[in-house]
mmCIF file of C-alpha atoms and ligand atoms in Angstrom:
data_model
loop_
_atom_site.group_PDB
_atom_site.id
_atom_site.type_symbol
_atom_site.label_atom_id
_atom_site.label_comp_id
_atom_site.label_asym_id
_atom_site.label_seq_id
_atom_site.Cartn_x
_atom_site.Cartn_y
_atom_site.Cartn_z
ATOM 1 C CA MET A 1 -3.130 32.520 -6.991
ATOM 2 C CA LEU A 2 -6.757 31.366 -6.918
ATOM 3 C CA ASP A 3 -5.825 28.369 -9.068
ATOM 4 C CA GLY A 4 -3.006 27.488 -6.648
ATOM 5 C CA LEU A 5 -5.428 27.624 -3.727
ATOM 6 C CA ALA A 6 -7.897 25.424 -5.586
ATOM 7 C CA GLY A 7 -5.084 22.941 -6.260
ATOM 8 C CA PHE A 8 -4.059 23.032 -2.601
ATOM 9 C CA PHE A 9 -7.553 22.136 -1.439
ATOM 10 C CA THR A 10 -8.226 19.504 -4.120
ATOM 11 C CA PRO A 11 -6.941 16.613 -1.943
ATOM 12 C CA TRP A 12 -9.044 17.952 0.935
ATOM 13 C CA VAL A 13 -12.157 17.827 -1.264
ATOM 14 C CA VAL A 14 -11.254 14.327 -2.485
ATOM 15 C CA THR A 15 -10.736 13.219 1.127
ATOM 16 C CA LEU A 16 -14.157 14.580 2.090
ATOM 17 C CA VAL A 17 -15.850 12.930 -0.898
ATOM 18 C CA VAL A 18 -14.160 9.572 -0.213
ATOM 19 C CA THR A 19 -15.129 9.753 3.475
ATOM 20 C CA LEU A 20 -18.781 10.516 2.697
ATOM 21 C CA LEU A 21 -18.942 7.778 0.053
ATOM 22 C CA HIS A 22 -17.262 5.297 2.388
ATOM 23 C CA LEU A 23 -19.893 6.031 5.050
ATOM 24 C CA ALA A 24 -22.897 6.202 2.712
ATOM 25 C CA LEU A 25 -22.293 3.353 0.255
ATOM 26 C CA PRO A 26 -23.070 -0.248 1.198
ATOM 27 C CA GLY A 27 -20.193 -2.111 2.824
ATOM 28 C CA ARG A 28 -19.529 -5.518 4.327
ATOM 29 C CA TRP A 29 -18.472 -6.075 7.919
ATOM 30 C CA VAL A 30 -15.487 -8.353 8.328
ATOM 31 C CA VAL A 31 -13.544 -9.592 11.306
ATOM 32 C CA GLY A 32 -9.952 -8.343 11.361
ATOM 33 C CA TYR A 33 -6.767 -9.588 12.991
ATOM 34 C CA ALA A 34 -5.988 -6.765 15.473
ATOM 35 C CA ARG A 35 -7.685 -7.034 18.854
ATOM 36 C CA ASP A 36 -9.551 -4.599 21.045
ATOM 37 C CA PRO A 37 -7.177 -4.021 24.008
ATOM 38 C CA ILE A 38 -10.080 -3.921 26.498
ATOM 39 C CA THR A 39 -12.292 -6.821 25.418
ATOM 40 C CA GLY A 40 -9.598 -8.905 23.669
ATOM 41 C CA GLU A 41 -12.076 -9.431 20.821
ATOM 42 C CA ARG A 42 -10.907 -9.115 17.237
ATOM 43 C CA LEU A 43 -11.858 -5.751 15.715
ATOM 44 C CA ARG A 44 -14.527 -5.646 13.023
ATOM 45 C CA TYR A 45 -14.186 -3.458 9.920
ATOM 46 C CA ARG A 46 -16.666 -2.115 7.396
ATOM 47 C CA LEU A 47 -15.120 -2.313 3.911
ATOM 48 C CA ASN A 48 -16.313 -0.988 0.539
ATOM 49 C CA GLY A 49 -13.140 0.308 -1.142
ATOM 50 C CA ILE A 50 -13.788 -0.880 -4.702
ATOM 51 C CA LEU A 51 -17.230 0.747 -4.725
ATOM 52 C CA VAL A 52 -15.850 4.025 -3.358
ATOM 53 C CA LEU A 53 -13.102 4.017 -5.992
ATOM 54 C CA GLY A 54 -15.585 3.281 -8.797
ATOM 55 C CA VAL A 55 -17.979 6.074 -7.820
ATOM 56 C CA THR A 56 -15.165 8.608 -7.307
ATOM 57 C CA VAL A 57 -13.548 7.837 -10.665
ATOM 58 C CA LEU A 58 -16.970 8.052 -12.334
ATOM 59 C CA GLY A 59 -17.452 11.488 -10.733
ATOM 60 C CA TRP A 60 -14.006 12.583 -11.935
ATOM 61 C CA ALA A 61 -14.729 11.324 -15.469
ATOM 62 C CA THR A 62 -18.058 13.173 -15.501
ATOM 63 C CA LEU A 63 -16.322 16.416 -14.512
ATOM 64 C CA GLY A 64 -13.756 15.848 -17.273
ATOM 65 C CA ALA A 65 -16.288 14.906 -19.954
ATOM 66 C CA THR A 66 -18.533 17.912 -19.238
ATOM 67 C CA GLY A 67 -15.581 20.285 -19.228
ATOM 68 C CA ALA A 68 -16.227 21.266 -15.595
ATOM 69 C CA LEU A 69 -12.675 20.208 -14.651
ATOM 70 C CA PRO A 70 -9.728 19.808 -17.046
ATOM 71 C CA TRP A 71 -8.761 16.124 -17.373
ATOM 72 C CA ASP A 72 -5.210 16.960 -16.312
ATOM 73 C CA TRP A 73 -6.114 19.268 -13.407
ATOM 74 C CA LEU A 74 -4.250 17.130 -10.880
ATOM 75 C CA TYR A 75 -1.122 17.101 -13.042
ATOM 76 C CA VAL A 76 -1.153 20.842 -13.721
ATOM 77 C CA HIS A 77 -1.673 21.509 -9.997
ATOM 78 C CA ARG A 78 0.466 18.637 -8.747
ATOM 79 C CA TRP A 79 2.753 20.751 -6.554
ATOM 80 C CA SER A 80 0.016 22.815 -4.867
ATOM 81 C CA SER A 81 -2.089 19.651 -4.531
ATOM 82 C CA PHE A 82 0.866 17.822 -2.948
ATOM 83 C CA ALA A 83 1.378 20.769 -0.556
ATOM 84 C CA GLY A 84 -2.323 20.557 0.392
ATOM 85 C CA ALA A 85 -2.060 16.800 0.962
ATOM 86 C CA CYS A 86 1.058 17.274 3.134
ATOM 87 C CA THR A 87 -0.717 19.891 5.269
ATOM 88 C CA LEU A 88 -3.731 17.632 5.621
ATOM 89 C CA GLY A 89 -1.609 14.595 6.501
ATOM 90 C CA LEU A 90 0.482 16.444 9.064
ATOM 91 C CA GLY A 91 -2.564 18.164 10.609
ATOM 92 C CA PHE A 92 -4.441 14.864 10.835
ATOM 93 C CA SER A 93 -1.478 13.087 12.447
ATOM 94 C CA LEU A 94 -0.914 15.910 14.937
ATOM 95 C CA ALA A 95 -4.601 15.934 15.910
ATOM 96 C CA LEU A 96 -4.485 12.197 16.648
ATOM 97 C CA VAL A 97 -1.300 12.393 18.699
ATOM 98 C CA VAL A 98 -1.882 15.519 20.806
ATOM 99 C CA GLY A 99 -3.977 14.681 23.849
ATOM 100 C CA ALA A 100 -3.464 10.894 23.571
ATOM 101 C CA PRO A 101 -1.558 9.090 26.358
ATOM 102 C CA LYS A 102 2.244 9.166 25.818
ATOM 103 C CA VAL A 103 3.978 6.039 24.509
ATOM 104 C CA THR A 104 7.536 7.378 24.864
ATOM 105 C CA PRO A 105 8.881 10.449 26.718
ATOM 106 C CA ARG A 106 9.873 11.989 23.367
ATOM 107 C CA PHE A 107 7.085 13.901 21.638
ATOM 108 C CA ALA A 108 8.858 13.708 18.241
ATOM 109 C CA ALA A 109 8.976 9.891 18.403
ATOM 110 C CA ASP A 110 5.319 9.738 19.414
ATOM 111 C CA LEU A 111 4.387 12.168 16.657
ATOM 112 C CA TYR A 112 6.147 10.075 14.031
ATOM 113 C CA LEU A 113 5.045 6.607 15.149
ATOM 114 C CA GLY A 114 1.777 7.610 16.826
ATOM 115 C CA ARG A 115 0.183 7.009 20.180
ATOM 116 C CA ARG A 116 -3.111 5.339 19.338
ATOM 117 C CA ASP A 117 -3.223 1.780 17.984
ATOM 118 C CA ASN A 118 -6.576 1.709 16.270
ATOM 119 C CA PRO A 119 -8.453 5.011 16.403
ATOM 120 C CA ARG A 120 -12.052 4.558 15.275
ATOM 121 C CA LEU A 121 -15.280 6.532 15.090
ATOM 122 C CA LEU A 122 -18.977 5.672 14.840
ATOM 123 C CA GLY A 123 -18.672 2.320 16.572
ATOM 124 C CA GLY A 124 -15.904 1.116 14.250
ATOM 125 C CA ARG A 125 -17.733 2.158 11.067
ATOM 126 C CA LEU A 126 -14.832 4.526 10.371
ATOM 127 C CA ASP A 127 -11.493 2.909 11.175
ATOM 128 C CA ALA A 128 -8.624 5.414 10.859
ATOM 129 C CA LYS A 129 -6.114 2.988 9.333
ATOM 130 C CA MET A 130 -8.411 1.523 6.668
ATOM 131 C CA TRP A 131 -9.770 5.008 5.934
ATOM 132 C CA LEU A 132 -6.231 6.335 5.455
ATOM 133 C CA TYR A 133 -5.378 3.549 3.004
ATOM 134 C CA LEU A 134 -8.649 4.071 1.148
ATOM 135 C CA VAL A 135 -8.152 7.837 0.729
ATOM 136 C CA GLY A 136 -4.541 7.230 -0.347
ATOM 137 C CA ALA A 137 -5.510 4.598 -2.921
ATOM 138 C CA VAL A 138 -8.314 6.680 -4.463
ATOM 139 C CA MET A 139 -6.161 9.818 -4.601
ATOM 140 C CA LEU A 140 -3.320 7.812 -6.175
ATOM 141 C CA GLU A 141 -5.659 6.527 -8.888
ATOM 142 C CA LEU A 142 -6.950 10.036 -9.633
ATOM 143 C CA ASN A 143 -3.355 11.258 -9.922
ATOM 144 C CA VAL A 144 -2.459 8.362 -12.232
ATOM 145 C CA LEU A 145 -5.437 9.063 -14.510
ATOM 146 C CA SER A 146 -4.850 12.797 -14.529
ATOM 147 C CA PHE A 147 -1.101 12.454 -15.189
ATOM 148 C CA ALA A 148 -1.782 10.060 -18.089
ATOM 149 C CA ALA A 149 -4.449 12.445 -19.420
ATOM 150 C CA HIS A 150 -1.884 15.240 -19.423
ATOM 151 C CA HIS A 151 0.374 13.160 -21.644
ATOM 152 C CA ALA A 152 -2.460 12.252 -24.006
ATOM 153 C CA LEU A 153 -3.441 15.928 -24.299
ATOM 154 C CA SER A 154 0.173 17.039 -24.834
ATOM 155 C CA TYR A 155 1.066 14.422 -27.465
ATOM 156 C CA PRO A 156 -2.220 13.462 -29.137
ATOM 157 C CA ARG A 157 -0.502 12.352 -32.376
ATOM 158 C CA ASP A 158 2.170 10.128 -30.887
ATOM 159 C CA PRO A 159 1.444 9.251 -27.258
ATOM 160 C CA SER A 160 3.950 7.018 -25.492
ATOM 161 C CA PRO A 161 2.788 3.391 -25.006
ATOM 162 C CA GLY A 162 4.879 3.503 -21.795
ATOM 163 C CA VAL A 163 2.550 6.050 -20.197
ATOM 164 C CA LEU A 164 -0.424 3.847 -21.021
ATOM 165 C CA LEU A 165 1.355 0.766 -19.672
ATOM 166 C CA GLY A 166 2.631 2.523 -16.524
ATOM 167 C CA ALA A 167 -0.837 3.941 -15.815
ATOM 168 C CA GLY A 168 -2.351 0.515 -16.450
ATOM 169 C CA LEU A 169 0.029 -1.249 -14.046
ATOM 170 C CA LEU A 170 -0.531 1.352 -11.321
ATOM 171 C CA THR A 171 -4.299 1.083 -11.826
ATOM 172 C CA PHE A 172 -3.980 -2.695 -11.509
ATOM 173 C CA PHE A 173 -1.993 -2.135 -8.293
ATOM 174 C CA VAL A 174 -4.777 0.050 -6.815
ATOM 175 C CA LEU A 175 -7.572 -2.291 -7.954
ATOM 176 C CA ASP A 176 -5.690 -5.274 -6.545
ATOM 177 C CA TYR A 177 -5.275 -3.592 -3.164
ATOM 178 C CA LEU A 178 -8.954 -2.641 -2.953
ATOM 179 C CA THR A 179 -10.160 -6.031 -4.202
ATOM 180 C CA PHE A 180 -8.149 -7.750 -1.465
ATOM 181 C CA GLU A 181 -8.743 -4.983 1.107
ATOM 182 C CA ARG A 182 -9.771 -7.650 3.580
ATOM 183 C CA VAL A 183 -6.403 -9.405 3.344
ATOM 184 C CA HIS A 184 -4.721 -6.136 4.302
ATOM 185 C CA LEU A 185 -6.334 -6.516 7.749
ATOM 186 C CA THR A 186 -3.718 -9.159 8.598
ATOM 187 C CA THR A 187 -0.707 -6.995 7.713
ATOM 188 C CA TYR A 188 1.917 -5.420 9.933
ATOM 189 C CA ASP A 189 0.546 -1.851 9.738
ATOM 190 C CA LEU A 190 -2.828 -3.020 10.956
ATOM 191 C CA PHE A 191 -1.749 -5.079 13.937
ATOM 192 C CA ALA A 192 1.670 -3.699 14.880
ATOM 193 C CA GLU A 193 1.738 0.042 14.090
ATOM 194 C CA ARG A 194 0.156 3.114 15.620
ATOM 195 C CA VAL A 195 -1.228 6.150 13.801
ATOM 196 C CA GLY A 196 1.220 9.052 13.630
ATOM 197 C CA ILE A 197 2.950 10.919 10.827
ATOM 198 C CA LYS A 198 4.336 7.689 9.371
ATOM 199 C CA LEU A 199 0.857 6.356 8.612
ATOM 200 C CA GLY A 200 -1.133 9.625 8.570
ATOM 201 C CA TRP A 201 1.109 11.720 6.338
ATOM 202 C CA GLY A 202 2.319 8.525 4.659
ATOM 203 C CA CYS A 203 -1.152 7.570 3.396
ATOM 204 C CA LEU A 204 -2.591 11.028 2.745
ATOM 205 C CA ALA A 205 0.448 12.608 1.081
ATOM 206 C CA PHE A 206 3.345 10.255 0.340
ATOM 207 C CA TYR A 207 1.388 7.286 -1.022
ATOM 208 C CA PRO A 208 -0.834 9.100 -3.585
ATOM 209 C CA TYR A 209 1.939 11.312 -4.974
ATOM 210 C CA PHE A 210 5.197 9.401 -4.618
ATOM 211 C CA TYR A 211 3.733 6.126 -5.925
ATOM 212 C CA ALA A 212 2.983 8.011 -9.156
ATOM 213 C CA VAL A 213 6.612 9.173 -9.440
ATOM 214 C CA ALA A 214 7.357 7.069 -12.543
ATOM 215 C CA LEU A 215 4.531 8.770 -14.446
ATOM 216 C CA TRP A 216 5.221 12.144 -12.805
ATOM 217 C CA SER A 217 8.774 11.986 -14.228
ATOM 218 C CA VAL A 218 7.868 11.261 -17.839
ATOM 219 C CA VAL A 219 4.359 12.413 -18.809
ATOM 220 C CA ASP A 220 5.559 15.795 -20.076
ATOM 221 C CA ARG A 221 8.106 14.110 -22.357
ATOM 222 C CA PRO A 222 7.495 12.723 -25.858
ATOM 223 C CA ASN A 223 7.252 9.076 -26.855
ATOM 224 C CA PRO A 224 10.782 7.692 -26.296
ATOM 225 C CA GLY A 225 10.279 5.052 -28.999
ATOM 226 C CA THR A 226 11.245 2.251 -26.635
ATOM 227 C CA ALA A 227 11.344 -1.295 -28.042
ATOM 228 C CA THR A 228 8.153 -3.305 -27.551
ATOM 229 C CA ALA A 229 10.236 -6.102 -26.006
ATOM 230 C CA LEU A 230 11.139 -3.834 -23.092
ATOM 231 C CA TYR A 231 7.482 -3.079 -22.445
ATOM 232 C CA ALA A 232 6.773 -6.812 -22.483
ATOM 233 C CA VAL A 233 9.617 -7.480 -20.018
ATOM 234 C CA SER A 234 8.382 -4.773 -17.657
ATOM 235 C CA ALA A 235 4.825 -6.150 -17.703
ATOM 236 C CA LEU A 236 6.137 -9.680 -17.069
ATOM 237 C CA LEU A 237 8.335 -8.528 -14.185
ATOM 238 C CA PHE A 238 5.379 -6.736 -12.665
ATOM 239 C CA LEU A 239 3.122 -9.785 -12.999
ATOM 240 C CA ALA A 240 5.794 -12.110 -11.585
ATOM 241 C CA GLY A 241 6.182 -9.759 -8.604
ATOM 242 C CA TRP A 242 2.445 -9.537 -8.141
ATOM 243 C CA SER A 243 2.117 -13.347 -8.172
ATOM 244 C CA LEU A 244 4.747 -13.676 -5.434
ATOM 245 C CA SER A 245 3.332 -10.925 -3.294
ATOM 246 C CA ARG A 246 -0.370 -11.672 -3.702
ATOM 247 C CA GLY A 247 0.246 -15.424 -3.536
ATOM 248 C CA ALA A 248 2.174 -15.169 -0.256
ATOM 249 C CA ASN A 249 -0.385 -12.813 1.269
ATOM 250 C CA LEU A 250 -3.318 -15.014 0.301
ATOM 251 C CA GLN A 251 -1.616 -18.201 1.482
ATOM 252 C CA LYS A 252 -0.941 -16.632 4.885
ATOM 253 C CA TYR A 253 -4.422 -15.129 5.068
ATOM 254 C CA LEU A 254 -5.995 -18.528 4.415
ATOM 255 C CA PHE A 255 -3.672 -20.164 6.940
ATOM 256 C CA LYS A 256 -4.638 -17.650 9.651
ATOM 257 C CA THR A 257 -8.365 -17.858 8.943
ATOM 258 C CA ARG A 258 -8.787 -21.540 7.903
ATOM 259 C CA PRO A 259 -5.583 -23.265 9.039
ATOM 260 C CA GLY A 260 -6.031 -26.645 7.299
ATOM 261 C CA ALA A 261 -7.275 -25.351 3.936
ATOM 262 C CA SER A 262 -5.194 -25.911 0.784
ATOM 263 C CA PHE A 263 -4.082 -22.944 -1.281
ATOM 264 C CA LEU A 264 -3.581 -23.353 -5.063
ATOM 265 C CA GLY A 265 -3.503 -27.094 -4.436
ATOM 266 C CA ILE A 266 -0.771 -26.728 -1.774
ATOM 267 C CA THR A 267 -1.658 -28.394 1.523
ATOM 268 C CA PRO A 268 -0.176 -26.334 4.357
ATOM 269 C CA GLU A 269 2.920 -27.851 5.918
ATOM 270 C CA VAL A 270 3.672 -26.414 9.339
ATOM 271 C CA ILE A 271 6.082 -26.537 12.261
ATOM 272 C CA GLU A 272 4.478 -26.351 15.706
ATOM 273 C CA ASP A 273 5.385 -25.910 19.359
ATOM 274 C CA GLY A 274 2.122 -27.255 20.748
ATOM 275 C CA GLN A 275 0.520 -23.809 20.898
ATOM 276 C CA ARG A 276 1.481 -21.988 17.745
ATOM 277 C CA SER A 277 2.326 -22.929 14.209
ATOM 278 C CA LEU A 278 4.187 -21.464 11.242
ATOM 279 C CA LEU A 279 3.833 -22.243 7.552
ATOM 280 C CA VAL A 280 6.965 -23.729 5.993
ATOM 281 C CA ASN A 281 5.896 -24.565 2.452
ATOM 282 C CA GLY A 282 4.511 -22.842 -0.612
ATOM 283 C CA PHE A 283 5.456 -19.159 -0.735
ATOM 284 C CA TRP A 284 6.540 -19.266 2.919
ATOM 285 C CA GLY A 285 9.013 -22.034 2.176
ATOM 286 C CA VAL A 286 10.820 -20.094 -0.588
ATOM 287 C CA SER A 287 12.097 -17.314 1.672
ATOM 288 C CA ARG A 288 10.782 -15.811 4.905
ATOM 289 C CA HIS A 289 9.461 -12.713 3.096
ATOM 290 C CA VAL A 290 9.113 -13.605 -0.561
ATOM 291 C CA ASN A 291 6.204 -11.143 -0.626
ATOM 292 C CA TYR A 292 8.735 -8.307 -0.213
ATOM 293 C CA LEU A 293 10.671 -9.606 -3.218
ATOM 294 C CA GLY A 294 7.389 -9.481 -5.105
ATOM 295 C CA GLU A 295 6.840 -5.819 -4.171
ATOM 296 C CA VAL A 296 10.347 -4.878 -5.368
ATOM 297 C CA LEU A 297 9.840 -6.718 -8.686
ATOM 298 C CA MET A 298 6.536 -4.898 -9.194
ATOM 299 C CA GLY A 299 8.361 -1.629 -8.503
ATOM 300 C CA ILE A 300 11.053 -2.456 -11.088
ATOM 301 C CA GLY A 301 8.340 -3.406 -13.588
ATOM 302 C CA ILE A 302 6.635 -0.035 -13.124
ATOM 303 C CA ALA A 303 9.929 1.884 -13.370
ATOM 304 C CA LEU A 304 10.764 0.116 -16.642
ATOM 305 C CA SER A 305 7.258 0.324 -18.058
ATOM 306 C CA VAL A 306 7.292 4.075 -18.667
ATOM 307 C CA GLY A 307 10.042 3.618 -21.256
ATOM 308 C CA TYR A 308 12.774 5.985 -20.015
ATOM 309 C CA VAL A 309 15.246 3.374 -18.781
ATOM 310 C CA THR A 310 18.161 5.750 -18.127
ATOM 311 C CA SER A 311 16.112 8.501 -16.490
ATOM 312 C CA PRO A 312 16.573 8.406 -12.670
ATOM 313 C CA GLY A 313 13.012 9.571 -11.706
ATOM 314 C CA PRO A 314 11.141 6.283 -12.271
ATOM 315 C CA TRP A 315 13.854 4.316 -10.405
ATOM 316 C CA LEU A 316 13.054 6.185 -7.190
ATOM 317 C CA TYR A 317 10.018 3.932 -6.937
ATOM 318 C CA PRO A 318 11.745 0.513 -6.614
ATOM 319 C CA LEU A 319 14.523 2.162 -4.603
ATOM 320 C CA TYR A 320 11.923 3.283 -2.073
ATOM 321 C CA TYR A 321 10.681 -0.315 -1.745
ATOM 322 C CA LEU A 322 14.184 -1.529 -1.028
ATOM 323 C CA LEU A 323 14.690 1.137 1.631
ATOM 324 C CA LEU A 324 11.301 0.374 3.171
ATOM 325 C CA LEU A 325 11.245 -3.409 3.070
ATOM 326 C CA VAL A 326 14.813 -4.413 3.944
ATOM 327 C CA PRO A 327 14.651 -2.781 7.433
ATOM 328 C CA ARG A 328 11.015 -3.856 7.783
ATOM 329 C CA GLU A 329 11.987 -7.491 7.297
ATOM 330 C CA ARG A 330 14.614 -7.073 10.055
ATOM 331 C CA ASP A 331 12.004 -5.510 12.388
ATOM 332 C CA ASP A 332 9.493 -8.243 11.653
ATOM 333 C CA ASP A 333 12.135 -10.920 12.144
ATOM 334 C CA ALA A 334 12.995 -9.468 15.586
ATOM 335 C CA ARG A 335 9.297 -9.236 16.465
ATOM 336 C CA CYS A 336 8.629 -12.839 15.390
ATOM 337 C CA SER A 337 11.744 -14.044 17.166
ATOM 338 C CA ALA A 338 10.475 -12.478 20.414
ATOM 339 C CA LYS A 339 6.963 -13.811 19.856
ATOM 340 C CA TYR A 340 7.691 -17.353 18.636
ATOM 341 C CA GLY A 341 11.074 -18.014 20.337
ATOM 342 C CA GLU A 342 12.398 -21.514 19.582
ATOM 343 C CA LEU A 343 9.758 -22.079 16.892
ATOM 344 C CA TRP A 344 11.059 -19.080 14.947
ATOM 345 C CA ARG A 345 14.616 -20.402 15.265
ATOM 346 C CA ARG A 346 13.430 -23.664 13.709
ATOM 347 C CA TYR A 347 11.684 -21.739 10.928
ATOM 348 C CA ARG A 348 14.892 -19.791 10.201
ATOM 349 C CA GLU A 349 16.798 -23.062 10.004
ATOM 350 C CA ARG A 350 14.218 -24.578 7.681
ATOM 351 C CA VAL A 351 13.851 -21.453 5.489
ATOM 352 C CA PRO A 352 17.249 -19.738 5.702
ATOM 353 C CA TYR A 353 16.765 -16.861 3.244
ATOM 354 C CA ARG A 354 15.194 -13.601 4.375
ATOM 355 C CA ILE A 355 13.857 -12.187 1.081
ATOM 356 C CA VAL A 356 15.644 -13.433 -2.049
ATOM 357 C CA PRO A 357 16.169 -17.213 -2.212
ATOM 358 C CA TYR A 358 19.865 -18.203 -2.429
ATOM 359 C CA VAL A 359 20.933 -14.539 -2.322
ATOM 360 C CA TYR A 360 19.726 -12.770 0.832
HETATM 361 P P1 NDP B 1 3.896 -10.036 6.088
HETATM 362 O O1 NDP B 1 2.644 -10.210 5.316
HETATM 363 O O2 NDP B 1 5.089 -10.752 5.616
HETATM 364 O O3 NDP B 1 3.549 -10.415 7.579
HETATM 365 C C1 NDP B 1 4.498 -10.714 8.556
HETATM 366 C C2 NDP B 1 3.798 -11.463 9.665
HETATM 367 O O4 NDP B 1 3.288 -12.701 9.168
HETATM 368 C C3 NDP B 1 4.662 -11.808 10.822
HETATM 369 O O5 NDP B 1 4.769 -10.744 11.727
HETATM 370 C C4 NDP B 1 3.915 -12.989 11.414
HETATM 371 O O6 NDP B 1 2.777 -12.459 12.103
HETATM 372 C C5 NDP B 1 3.378 -13.692 10.184
HETATM 373 N N1 NDP B 1 4.250 -14.734 9.674
HETATM 374 C C6 NDP B 1 5.540 -14.609 9.279
HETATM 375 N N2 NDP B 1 6.012 -15.758 8.807
HETATM 376 C C7 NDP B 1 5.005 -16.640 8.910
HETATM 377 C C8 NDP B 1 4.889 -18.020 8.590
HETATM 378 N N3 NDP B 1 5.884 -18.715 8.047
HETATM 379 N N4 NDP B 1 3.703 -18.634 8.819
HETATM 380 C C9 NDP B 1 2.679 -17.953 9.351
HETATM 381 N N5 NDP B 1 2.737 -16.639 9.689
HETATM 382 C C10 NDP B 1 3.885 -15.995 9.451
HETATM 383 O O7 NDP B 1 4.383 -8.546 6.162
HETATM 384 P P2 NDP B 1 3.664 -7.161 6.121
HETATM 385 O O8 NDP B 1 2.497 -7.143 6.997
HETATM 386 O O9 NDP B 1 4.793 -6.208 6.337
HETATM 387 O O10 NDP B 1 3.238 -7.000 4.606
HETATM 388 C C11 NDP B 1 1.997 -7.413 4.071
HETATM 389 C C12 NDP B 1 1.974 -7.180 2.582
HETATM 390 O O11 NDP B 1 1.945 -5.802 2.292
HETATM 391 C C13 NDP B 1 3.223 -7.738 1.901
HETATM 392 O O12 NDP B 1 2.910 -8.343 0.669
HETATM 393 C C14 NDP B 1 4.043 -6.538 1.638
HETATM 394 O O13 NDP B 1 4.911 -6.727 0.590
HETATM 395 C C15 NDP B 1 2.951 -5.528 1.377
HETATM 396 N N6 NDP B 1 3.413 -4.164 1.567
HETATM 397 C C16 NDP B 1 3.127 -3.305 0.577
HETATM 398 C C17 NDP B 1 3.548 -2.028 0.645
HETATM 399 C C18 NDP B 1 3.218 -1.139 -0.455
HETATM 400 O O14 NDP B 1 3.395 0.056 -0.287
HETATM 401 N N7 NDP B 1 2.803 -1.642 -1.578
HETATM 402 C C19 NDP B 1 4.301 -1.522 1.786
HETATM 403 C C20 NDP B 1 4.544 -2.511 2.797
HETATM 404 C C21 NDP B 1 4.102 -3.787 2.680
HETATM 405 P P3 NDP B 1 2.010 -13.252 13.305
HETATM 406 O O15 NDP B 1 2.660 -12.782 14.539
HETATM 407 O O16 NDP B 1 0.620 -12.796 13.182
HETATM 408 O O17 NDP B 1 2.170 -14.701 13.041
#
């Protein structure tokens, strides 16, 4: 009972630690993409995600090495910890929605999608959206490490290379996000979404637990003896996906911040309507959302990497990306069509595929 309670509050403690570290550790101020609705100025953000992750993981490793906390605590208590994270995420989202001006007449819709665009505290030092993503990323990494530790402790003589590879790819995923935290400022969630259950519960509960589902499904099972070639294919798929996704994000980020600058030797080619312009070459000439294809490939790579190809658990991960990104592309297409009008029509003509070139 006491153990269950401790598990329940573990994500609360991690959230508190991450928040204090985020506020106390040095950070750099950067200009974002979303605007202040009153002044029209672009919002500024204070970012230090990589440092916060490093210090938190160091703290976790110290607790493990000194025996103060079992290495696999978060795996053993995964269900109570997930319940604690859900309660925290729902409570946080509710607190932000109640009392804020209505967006729609339906409370349920407002609760899910949120009412506030960019809630912030301490003069912008604590931005709710970037804080949510930071807590989610750090908690995900702690889960990944703890889940992998559980496997290593359970099968010390013959650990599965798939658990090591899966944990490595997910760690790469977290490090990549935090390294390019600044690029995330130009994404849809930051400029087009509000903070409700979708983002609040999504980042505090869904992201850190569900994204570890491939490991969650297999770490209590023995080494499946999967062929090395399959591990190599999964790593290659993941890296190919990452190149597409990161490449497209960076090309767009550069285009929005320094419009004429070349990216990987590619000079930006654009279509214009006199006021606005859209990229039509490089990653943005392959399909209109090749970055989403990249995310799905990374998901498939992670599902394959853990070595249990016929087990359904790991496949939930890429399936989730499909369910998330296919409708999201449609939403973004409608949004861009309304925003860019004729220019977007020309872009669609020039780059006809939505996500997968020659297929979709
Ligand atoms: P995009 O990065 O694709 O951004 C879409 C926006 O980019 C559009 O609304 C438009 O905004 C602008 N844009 C579109 N086409 C062009 C063009 N040709 N030239 C210039 N600007 C263009 O989508 P998201 O924000 O949804 O995703 C960002 C990243 O996050 C992606 O890599 C995505 O895969 C990833 N992601 C990751 C998730 C995860 O859990 N790992 C979940 C969801 C997304 P504007 O009006 O400003 O021009």
